[in-house]
N, CA, C and O of each residue as an XYZ file, in Angstrom:
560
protein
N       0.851     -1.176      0.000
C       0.000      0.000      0.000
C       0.891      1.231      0.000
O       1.899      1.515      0.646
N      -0.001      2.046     -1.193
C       1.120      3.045     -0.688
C       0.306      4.770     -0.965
O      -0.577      5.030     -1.782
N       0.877      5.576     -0.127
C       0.028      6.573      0.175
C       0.531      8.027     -0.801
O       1.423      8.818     -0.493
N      -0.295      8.065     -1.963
C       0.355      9.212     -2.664
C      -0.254     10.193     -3.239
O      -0.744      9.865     -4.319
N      -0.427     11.348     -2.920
C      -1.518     12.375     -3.259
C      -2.961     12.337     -2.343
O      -4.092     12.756     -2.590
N      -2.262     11.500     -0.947
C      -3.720     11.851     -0.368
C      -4.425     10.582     -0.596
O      -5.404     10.266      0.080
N      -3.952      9.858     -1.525
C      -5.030      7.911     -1.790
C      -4.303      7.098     -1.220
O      -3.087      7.252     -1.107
N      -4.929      6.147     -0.794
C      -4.261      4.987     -0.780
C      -5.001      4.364     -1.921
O      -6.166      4.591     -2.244
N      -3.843      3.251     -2.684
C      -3.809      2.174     -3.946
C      -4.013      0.950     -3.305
O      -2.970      0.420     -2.923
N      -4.864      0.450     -3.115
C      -4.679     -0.950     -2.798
C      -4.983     -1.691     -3.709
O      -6.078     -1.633     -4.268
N      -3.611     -2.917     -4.159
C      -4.231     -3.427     -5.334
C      -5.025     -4.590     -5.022
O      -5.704     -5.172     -5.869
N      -4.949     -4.914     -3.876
C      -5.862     -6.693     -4.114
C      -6.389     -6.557     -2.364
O      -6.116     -5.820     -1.416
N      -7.334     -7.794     -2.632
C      -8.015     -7.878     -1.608
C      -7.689     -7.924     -0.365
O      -8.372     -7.251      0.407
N      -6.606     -8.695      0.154
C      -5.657     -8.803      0.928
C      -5.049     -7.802      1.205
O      -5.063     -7.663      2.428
N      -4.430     -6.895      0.636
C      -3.937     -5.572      0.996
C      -5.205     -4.523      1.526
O      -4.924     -3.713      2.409
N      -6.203     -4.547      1.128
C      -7.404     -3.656      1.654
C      -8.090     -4.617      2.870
O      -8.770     -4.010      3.698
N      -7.973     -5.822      2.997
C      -7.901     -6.350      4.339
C      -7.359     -5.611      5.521
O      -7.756     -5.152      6.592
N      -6.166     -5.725      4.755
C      -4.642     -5.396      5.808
C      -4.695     -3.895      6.398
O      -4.413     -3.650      7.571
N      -5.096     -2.890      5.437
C      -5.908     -1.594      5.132
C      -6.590     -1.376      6.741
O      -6.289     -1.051      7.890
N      -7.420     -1.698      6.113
C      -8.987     -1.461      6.991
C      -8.871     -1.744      8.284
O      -9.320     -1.141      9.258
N      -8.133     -2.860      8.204
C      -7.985     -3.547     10.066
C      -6.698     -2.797     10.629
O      -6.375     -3.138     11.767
N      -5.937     -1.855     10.027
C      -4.836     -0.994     10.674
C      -5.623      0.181     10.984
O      -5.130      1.074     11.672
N      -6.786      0.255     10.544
C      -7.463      1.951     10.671
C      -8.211      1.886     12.648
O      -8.874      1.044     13.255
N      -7.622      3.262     13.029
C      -8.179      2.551     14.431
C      -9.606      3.165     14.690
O     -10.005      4.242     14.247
N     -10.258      2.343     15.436
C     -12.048      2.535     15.995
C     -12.132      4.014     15.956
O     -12.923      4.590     15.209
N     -11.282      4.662     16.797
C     -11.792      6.205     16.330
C     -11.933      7.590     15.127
O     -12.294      8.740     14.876
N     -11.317      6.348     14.706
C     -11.418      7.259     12.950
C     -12.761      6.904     12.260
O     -13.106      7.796     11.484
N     -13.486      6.015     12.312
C     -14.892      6.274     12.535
C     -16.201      6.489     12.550
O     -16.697      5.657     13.310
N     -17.220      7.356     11.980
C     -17.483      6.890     10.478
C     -16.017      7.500      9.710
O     -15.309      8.482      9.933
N     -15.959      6.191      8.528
C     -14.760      6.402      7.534
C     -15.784      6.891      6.412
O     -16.882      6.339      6.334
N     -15.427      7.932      5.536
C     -15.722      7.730      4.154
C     -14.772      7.081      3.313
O     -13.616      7.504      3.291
N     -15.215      5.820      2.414
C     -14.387      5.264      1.414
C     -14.651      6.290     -0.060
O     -15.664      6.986     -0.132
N     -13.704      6.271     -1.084
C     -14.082      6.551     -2.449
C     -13.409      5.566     -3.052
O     -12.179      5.591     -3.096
N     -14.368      4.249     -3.770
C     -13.334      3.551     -4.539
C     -13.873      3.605     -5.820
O     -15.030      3.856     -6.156
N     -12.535      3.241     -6.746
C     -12.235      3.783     -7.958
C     -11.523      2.004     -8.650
O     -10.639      1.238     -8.264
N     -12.424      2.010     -9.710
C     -11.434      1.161    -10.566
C     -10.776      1.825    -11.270
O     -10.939      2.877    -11.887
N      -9.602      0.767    -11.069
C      -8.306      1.501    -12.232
C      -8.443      1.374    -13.413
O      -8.128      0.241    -13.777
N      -8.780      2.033    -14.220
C      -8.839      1.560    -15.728
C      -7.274      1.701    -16.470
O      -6.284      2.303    -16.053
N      -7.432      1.025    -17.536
C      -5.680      0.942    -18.107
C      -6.351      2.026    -19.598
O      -7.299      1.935    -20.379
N      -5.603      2.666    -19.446
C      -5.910      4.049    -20.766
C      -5.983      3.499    -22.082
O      -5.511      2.368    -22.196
N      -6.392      3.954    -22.952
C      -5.814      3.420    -24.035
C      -4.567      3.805    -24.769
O      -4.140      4.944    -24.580
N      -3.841      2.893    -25.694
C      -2.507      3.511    -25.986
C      -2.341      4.424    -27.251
O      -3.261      4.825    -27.964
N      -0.792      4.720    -27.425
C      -1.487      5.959    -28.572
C      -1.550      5.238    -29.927
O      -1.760      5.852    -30.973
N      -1.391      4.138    -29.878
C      -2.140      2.788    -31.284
C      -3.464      3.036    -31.675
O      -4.061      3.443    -32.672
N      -3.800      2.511    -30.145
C      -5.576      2.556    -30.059
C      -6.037      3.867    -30.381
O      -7.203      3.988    -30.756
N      -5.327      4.825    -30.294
C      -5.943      6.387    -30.651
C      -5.863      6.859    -31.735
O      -6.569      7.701    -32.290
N      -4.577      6.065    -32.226
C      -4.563      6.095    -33.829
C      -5.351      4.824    -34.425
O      -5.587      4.964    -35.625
N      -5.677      3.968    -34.032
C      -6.680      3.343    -34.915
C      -8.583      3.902    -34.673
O      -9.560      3.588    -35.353
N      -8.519      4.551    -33.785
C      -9.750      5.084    -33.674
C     -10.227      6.027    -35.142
O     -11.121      6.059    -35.988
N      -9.218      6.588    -34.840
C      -9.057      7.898    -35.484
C      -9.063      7.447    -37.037
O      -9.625      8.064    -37.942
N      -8.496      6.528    -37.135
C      -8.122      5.622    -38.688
C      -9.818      5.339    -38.612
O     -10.357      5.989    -39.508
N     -10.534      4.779    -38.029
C     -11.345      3.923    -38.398
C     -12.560      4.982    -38.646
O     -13.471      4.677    -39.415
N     -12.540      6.494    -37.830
C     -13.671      6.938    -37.845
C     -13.834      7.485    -39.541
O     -14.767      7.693    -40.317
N     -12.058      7.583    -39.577
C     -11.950      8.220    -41.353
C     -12.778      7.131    -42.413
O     -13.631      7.227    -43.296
N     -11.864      5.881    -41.664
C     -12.259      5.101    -43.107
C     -14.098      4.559    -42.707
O     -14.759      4.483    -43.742
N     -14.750      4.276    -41.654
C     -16.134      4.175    -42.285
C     -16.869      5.774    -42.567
O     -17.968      5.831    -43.120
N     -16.372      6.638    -42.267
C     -16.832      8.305    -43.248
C     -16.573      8.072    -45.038
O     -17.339      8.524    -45.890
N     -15.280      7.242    -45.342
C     -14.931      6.865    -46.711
C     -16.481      6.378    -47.128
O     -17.371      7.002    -47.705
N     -16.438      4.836    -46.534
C     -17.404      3.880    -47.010
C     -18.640      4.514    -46.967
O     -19.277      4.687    -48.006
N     -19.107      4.928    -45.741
C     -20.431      5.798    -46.165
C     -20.920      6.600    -47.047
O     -21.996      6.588    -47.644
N     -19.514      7.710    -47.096
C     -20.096      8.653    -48.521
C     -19.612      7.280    -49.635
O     -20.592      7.631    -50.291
N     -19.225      6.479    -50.170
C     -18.835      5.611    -51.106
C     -20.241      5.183    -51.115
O     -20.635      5.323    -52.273
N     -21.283      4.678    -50.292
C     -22.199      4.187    -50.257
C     -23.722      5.167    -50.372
O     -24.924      4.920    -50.275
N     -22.857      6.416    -50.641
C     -23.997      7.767    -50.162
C     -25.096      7.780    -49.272
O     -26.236      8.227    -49.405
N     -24.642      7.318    -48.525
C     -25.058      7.592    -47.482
C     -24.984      9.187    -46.179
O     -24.767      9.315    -44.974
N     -25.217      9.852    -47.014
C     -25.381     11.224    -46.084
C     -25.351     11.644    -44.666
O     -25.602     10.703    -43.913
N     -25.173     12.512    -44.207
C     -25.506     12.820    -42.823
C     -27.107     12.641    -42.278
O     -27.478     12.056    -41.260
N     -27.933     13.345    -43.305
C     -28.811     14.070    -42.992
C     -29.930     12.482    -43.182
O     -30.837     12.288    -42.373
N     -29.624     11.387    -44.475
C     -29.813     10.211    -44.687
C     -29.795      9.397    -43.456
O     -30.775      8.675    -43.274
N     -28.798      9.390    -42.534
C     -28.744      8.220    -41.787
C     -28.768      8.841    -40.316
O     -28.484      8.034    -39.430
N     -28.970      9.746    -40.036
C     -29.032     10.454    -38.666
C     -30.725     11.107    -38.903
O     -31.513     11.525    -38.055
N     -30.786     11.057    -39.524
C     -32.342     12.017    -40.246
C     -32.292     13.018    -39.138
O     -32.721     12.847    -37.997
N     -31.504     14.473    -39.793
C     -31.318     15.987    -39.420
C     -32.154     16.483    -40.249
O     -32.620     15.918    -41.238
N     -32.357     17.489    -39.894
C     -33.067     18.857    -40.381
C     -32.930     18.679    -41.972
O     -31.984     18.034    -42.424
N     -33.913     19.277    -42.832
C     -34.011     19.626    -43.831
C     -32.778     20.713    -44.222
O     -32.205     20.814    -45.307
N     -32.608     21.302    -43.289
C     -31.586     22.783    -43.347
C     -30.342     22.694    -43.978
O     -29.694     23.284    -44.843
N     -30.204     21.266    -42.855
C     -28.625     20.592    -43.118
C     -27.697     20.485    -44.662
O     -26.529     20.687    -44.992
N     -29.151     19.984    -45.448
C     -28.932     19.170    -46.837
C     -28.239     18.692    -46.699
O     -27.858     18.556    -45.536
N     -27.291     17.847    -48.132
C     -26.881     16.638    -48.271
C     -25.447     16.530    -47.436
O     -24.418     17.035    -47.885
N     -25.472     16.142    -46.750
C     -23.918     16.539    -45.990
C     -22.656     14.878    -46.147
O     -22.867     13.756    -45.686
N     -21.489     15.342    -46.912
C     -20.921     14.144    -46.699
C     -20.287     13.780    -45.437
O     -20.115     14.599    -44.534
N     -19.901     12.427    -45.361
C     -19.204     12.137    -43.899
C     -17.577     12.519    -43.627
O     -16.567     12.082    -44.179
N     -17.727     13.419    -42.654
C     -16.128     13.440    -42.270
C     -15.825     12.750    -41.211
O     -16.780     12.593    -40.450
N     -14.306     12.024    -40.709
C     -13.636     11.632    -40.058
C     -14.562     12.307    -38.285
O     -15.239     11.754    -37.418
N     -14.205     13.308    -38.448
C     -14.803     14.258    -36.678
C     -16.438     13.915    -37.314
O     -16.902     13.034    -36.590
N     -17.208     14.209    -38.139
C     -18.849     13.567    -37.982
C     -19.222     12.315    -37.410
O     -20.210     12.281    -36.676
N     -18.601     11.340    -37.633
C     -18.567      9.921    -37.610
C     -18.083      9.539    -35.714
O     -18.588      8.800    -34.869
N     -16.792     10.552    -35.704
C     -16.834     11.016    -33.688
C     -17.791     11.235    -33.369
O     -18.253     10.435    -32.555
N     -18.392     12.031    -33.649
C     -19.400     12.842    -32.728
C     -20.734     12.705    -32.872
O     -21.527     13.195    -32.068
N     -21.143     11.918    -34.077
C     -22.541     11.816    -34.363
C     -22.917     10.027    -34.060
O     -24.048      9.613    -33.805
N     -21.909      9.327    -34.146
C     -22.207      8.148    -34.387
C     -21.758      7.446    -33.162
O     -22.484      6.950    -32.300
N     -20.031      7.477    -33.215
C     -19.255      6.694    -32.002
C     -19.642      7.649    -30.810
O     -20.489      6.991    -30.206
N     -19.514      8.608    -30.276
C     -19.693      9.454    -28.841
C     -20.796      8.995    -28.768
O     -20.966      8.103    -27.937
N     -21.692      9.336    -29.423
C     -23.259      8.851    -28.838
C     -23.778      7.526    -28.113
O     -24.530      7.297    -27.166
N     -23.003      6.741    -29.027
C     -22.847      4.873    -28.423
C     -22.049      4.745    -27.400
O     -22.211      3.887    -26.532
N     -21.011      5.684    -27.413
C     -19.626      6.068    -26.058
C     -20.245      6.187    -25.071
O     -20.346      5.269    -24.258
N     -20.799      7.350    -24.922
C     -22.114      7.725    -23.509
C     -23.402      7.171    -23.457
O     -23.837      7.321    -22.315
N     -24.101      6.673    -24.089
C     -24.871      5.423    -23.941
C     -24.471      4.709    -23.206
O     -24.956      4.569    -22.084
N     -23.201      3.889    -23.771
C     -22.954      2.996    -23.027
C     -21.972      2.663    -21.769
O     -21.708      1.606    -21.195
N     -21.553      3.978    -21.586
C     -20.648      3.944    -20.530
C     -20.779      5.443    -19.859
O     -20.179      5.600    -18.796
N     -21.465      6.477    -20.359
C     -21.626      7.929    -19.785
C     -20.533      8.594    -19.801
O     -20.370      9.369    -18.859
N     -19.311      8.498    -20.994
C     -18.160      8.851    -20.754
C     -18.309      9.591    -21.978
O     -18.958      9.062    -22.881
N     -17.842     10.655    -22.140
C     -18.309     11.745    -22.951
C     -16.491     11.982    -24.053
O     -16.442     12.190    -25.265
N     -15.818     11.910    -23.523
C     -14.328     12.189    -23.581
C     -13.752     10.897    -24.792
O     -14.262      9.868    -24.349
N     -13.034     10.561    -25.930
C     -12.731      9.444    -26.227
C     -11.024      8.948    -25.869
O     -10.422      7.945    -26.251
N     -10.497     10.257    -24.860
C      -9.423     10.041    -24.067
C      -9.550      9.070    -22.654
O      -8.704      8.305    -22.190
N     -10.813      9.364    -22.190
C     -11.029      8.321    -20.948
C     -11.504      7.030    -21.517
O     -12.275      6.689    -20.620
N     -11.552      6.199    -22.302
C     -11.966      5.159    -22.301
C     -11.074      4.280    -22.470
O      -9.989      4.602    -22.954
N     -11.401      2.757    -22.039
C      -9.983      2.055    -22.045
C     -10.184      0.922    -22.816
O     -11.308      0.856    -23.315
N      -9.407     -0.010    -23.064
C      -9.063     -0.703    -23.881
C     -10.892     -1.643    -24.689
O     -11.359     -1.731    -25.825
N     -11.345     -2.137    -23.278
C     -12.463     -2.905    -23.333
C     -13.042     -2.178    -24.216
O     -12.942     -2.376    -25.427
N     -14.011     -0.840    -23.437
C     -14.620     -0.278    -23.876
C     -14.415      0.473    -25.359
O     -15.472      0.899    -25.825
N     -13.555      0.638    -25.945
C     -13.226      0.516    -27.245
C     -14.098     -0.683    -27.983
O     -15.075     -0.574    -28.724
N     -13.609     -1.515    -27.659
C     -14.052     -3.185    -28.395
C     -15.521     -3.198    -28.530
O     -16.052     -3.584    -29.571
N     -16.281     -2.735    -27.376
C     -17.327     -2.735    -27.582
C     -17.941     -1.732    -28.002
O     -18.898     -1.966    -28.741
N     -17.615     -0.299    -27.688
C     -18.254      0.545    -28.773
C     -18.092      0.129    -29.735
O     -19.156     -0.310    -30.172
N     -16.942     -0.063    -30.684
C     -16.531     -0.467    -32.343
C     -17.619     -1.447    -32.710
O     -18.114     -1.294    -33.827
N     -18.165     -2.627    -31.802
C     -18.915     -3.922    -31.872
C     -20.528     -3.321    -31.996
O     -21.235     -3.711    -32.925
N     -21.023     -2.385    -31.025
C     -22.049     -1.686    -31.822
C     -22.150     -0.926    -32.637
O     -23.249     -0.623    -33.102
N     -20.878     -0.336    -33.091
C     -21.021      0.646    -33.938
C     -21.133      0.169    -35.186
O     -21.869      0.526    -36.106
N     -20.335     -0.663    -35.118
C     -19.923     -1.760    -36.563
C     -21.578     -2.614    -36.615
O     -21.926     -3.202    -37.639
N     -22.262     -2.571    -35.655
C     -23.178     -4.114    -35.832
C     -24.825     -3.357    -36.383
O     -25.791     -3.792    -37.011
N     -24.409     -1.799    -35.638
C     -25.446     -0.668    -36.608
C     -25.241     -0.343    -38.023
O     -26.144     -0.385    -38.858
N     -23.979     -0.006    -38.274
C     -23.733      0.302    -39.114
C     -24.093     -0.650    -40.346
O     -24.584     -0.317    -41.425
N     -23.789     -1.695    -39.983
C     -23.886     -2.911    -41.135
C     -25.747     -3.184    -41.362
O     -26.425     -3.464    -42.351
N     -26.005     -2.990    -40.224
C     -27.761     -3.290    -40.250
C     -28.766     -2.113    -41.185
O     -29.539     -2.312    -42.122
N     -28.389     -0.904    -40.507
C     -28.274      0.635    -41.042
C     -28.277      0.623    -42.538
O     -29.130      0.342    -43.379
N     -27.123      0.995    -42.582
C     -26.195      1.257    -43.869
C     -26.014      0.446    -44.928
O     -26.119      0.838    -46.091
N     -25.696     -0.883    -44.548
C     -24.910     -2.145    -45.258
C     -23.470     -1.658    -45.547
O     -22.960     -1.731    -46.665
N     -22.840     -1.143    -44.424
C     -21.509     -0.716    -44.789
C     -21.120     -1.216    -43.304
O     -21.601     -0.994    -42.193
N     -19.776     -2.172    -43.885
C     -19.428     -2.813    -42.907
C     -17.494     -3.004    -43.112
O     -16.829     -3.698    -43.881
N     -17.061     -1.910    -41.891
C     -15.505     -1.259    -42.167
C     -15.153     -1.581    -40.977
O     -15.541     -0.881    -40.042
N     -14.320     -2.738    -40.745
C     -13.282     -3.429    -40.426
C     -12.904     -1.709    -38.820
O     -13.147     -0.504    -38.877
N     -12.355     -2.466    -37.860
C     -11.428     -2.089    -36.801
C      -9.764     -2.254    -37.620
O      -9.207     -3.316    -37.896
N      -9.217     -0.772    -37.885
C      -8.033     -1.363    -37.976
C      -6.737     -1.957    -37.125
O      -6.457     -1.472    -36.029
N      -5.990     -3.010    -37.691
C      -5.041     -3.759    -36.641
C      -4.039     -2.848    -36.734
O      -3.811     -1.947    -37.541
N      -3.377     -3.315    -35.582
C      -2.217     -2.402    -35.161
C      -1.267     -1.855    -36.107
O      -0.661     -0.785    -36.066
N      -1.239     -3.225    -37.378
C      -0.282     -2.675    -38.386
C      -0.637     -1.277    -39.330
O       0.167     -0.610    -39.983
N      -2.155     -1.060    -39.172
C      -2.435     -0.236    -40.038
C      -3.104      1.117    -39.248
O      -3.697      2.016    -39.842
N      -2.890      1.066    -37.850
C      -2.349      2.731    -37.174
C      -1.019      3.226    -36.954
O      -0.849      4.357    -36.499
């Protein structure tokens, strides 16, 4: 255990055993704040995000599939093609905070990647009929 910025880290059960039963009776009500550690994602994963939001924006306009077509926006909008940041913010963020309330695509970690991509990809294909691959590491 170790005490840094004011937290204690305890990584396993046994150590927050060990924790708790050193704390003495008069400390008292205790407030706990616990926190899972999430593992970040790396800057691969940020470059394949980023790769992937480009390339299904490709396939969509390839498929013309519009903004205004597959989000059904405003008349105002007209025909709007897909960019790389549309495909962030209209498609993946939305499924991001749905499904995890995390608004940021810097806080999310490895898992949660997999599974946004897994609905995004499993709409998209149902949606659209455009169905664009997660790229592998070799190709961020």
């Amino acid at each position: 255990m170790n005490l840094d910025q004011g937290y204690w880290y305890v990584k396993d059960r046994r150590w927050l055993e060990q924790w708790t039963a050193s704390i003495p009776e008069e400390c008292f009500p205790f407030d706990f704040d616990v926190r899972k550690k999430i593992t970040p994602r790396t800057p691969k994963q940020n470059n394949a995000i980023h790769l992937y939001f480009q390339m299904l924006a490709k396939d969509l306009n390839d498929q013309a599939w519009t903004v205004s077509k597959l989000i059904e926006l405003t008349e105002t909008l007209g025909e709007v093609p897909w960019t790389p940041y549309m495909v962030k913010e209209l498609i993946w963020r939305k499924i991001q905070i749905a499904l995890y309330d995390i608004e940021s695509t810097a806080k999310i970690d490895t898992k949660q990647i997999n599974k946004i991509y897994s609905v995004v990809s499993m709409n998209m294909a149902k949606i659209a009929g455009v169905s664009t691959p997660f790229p592998s590491a070799d190709d961020a």
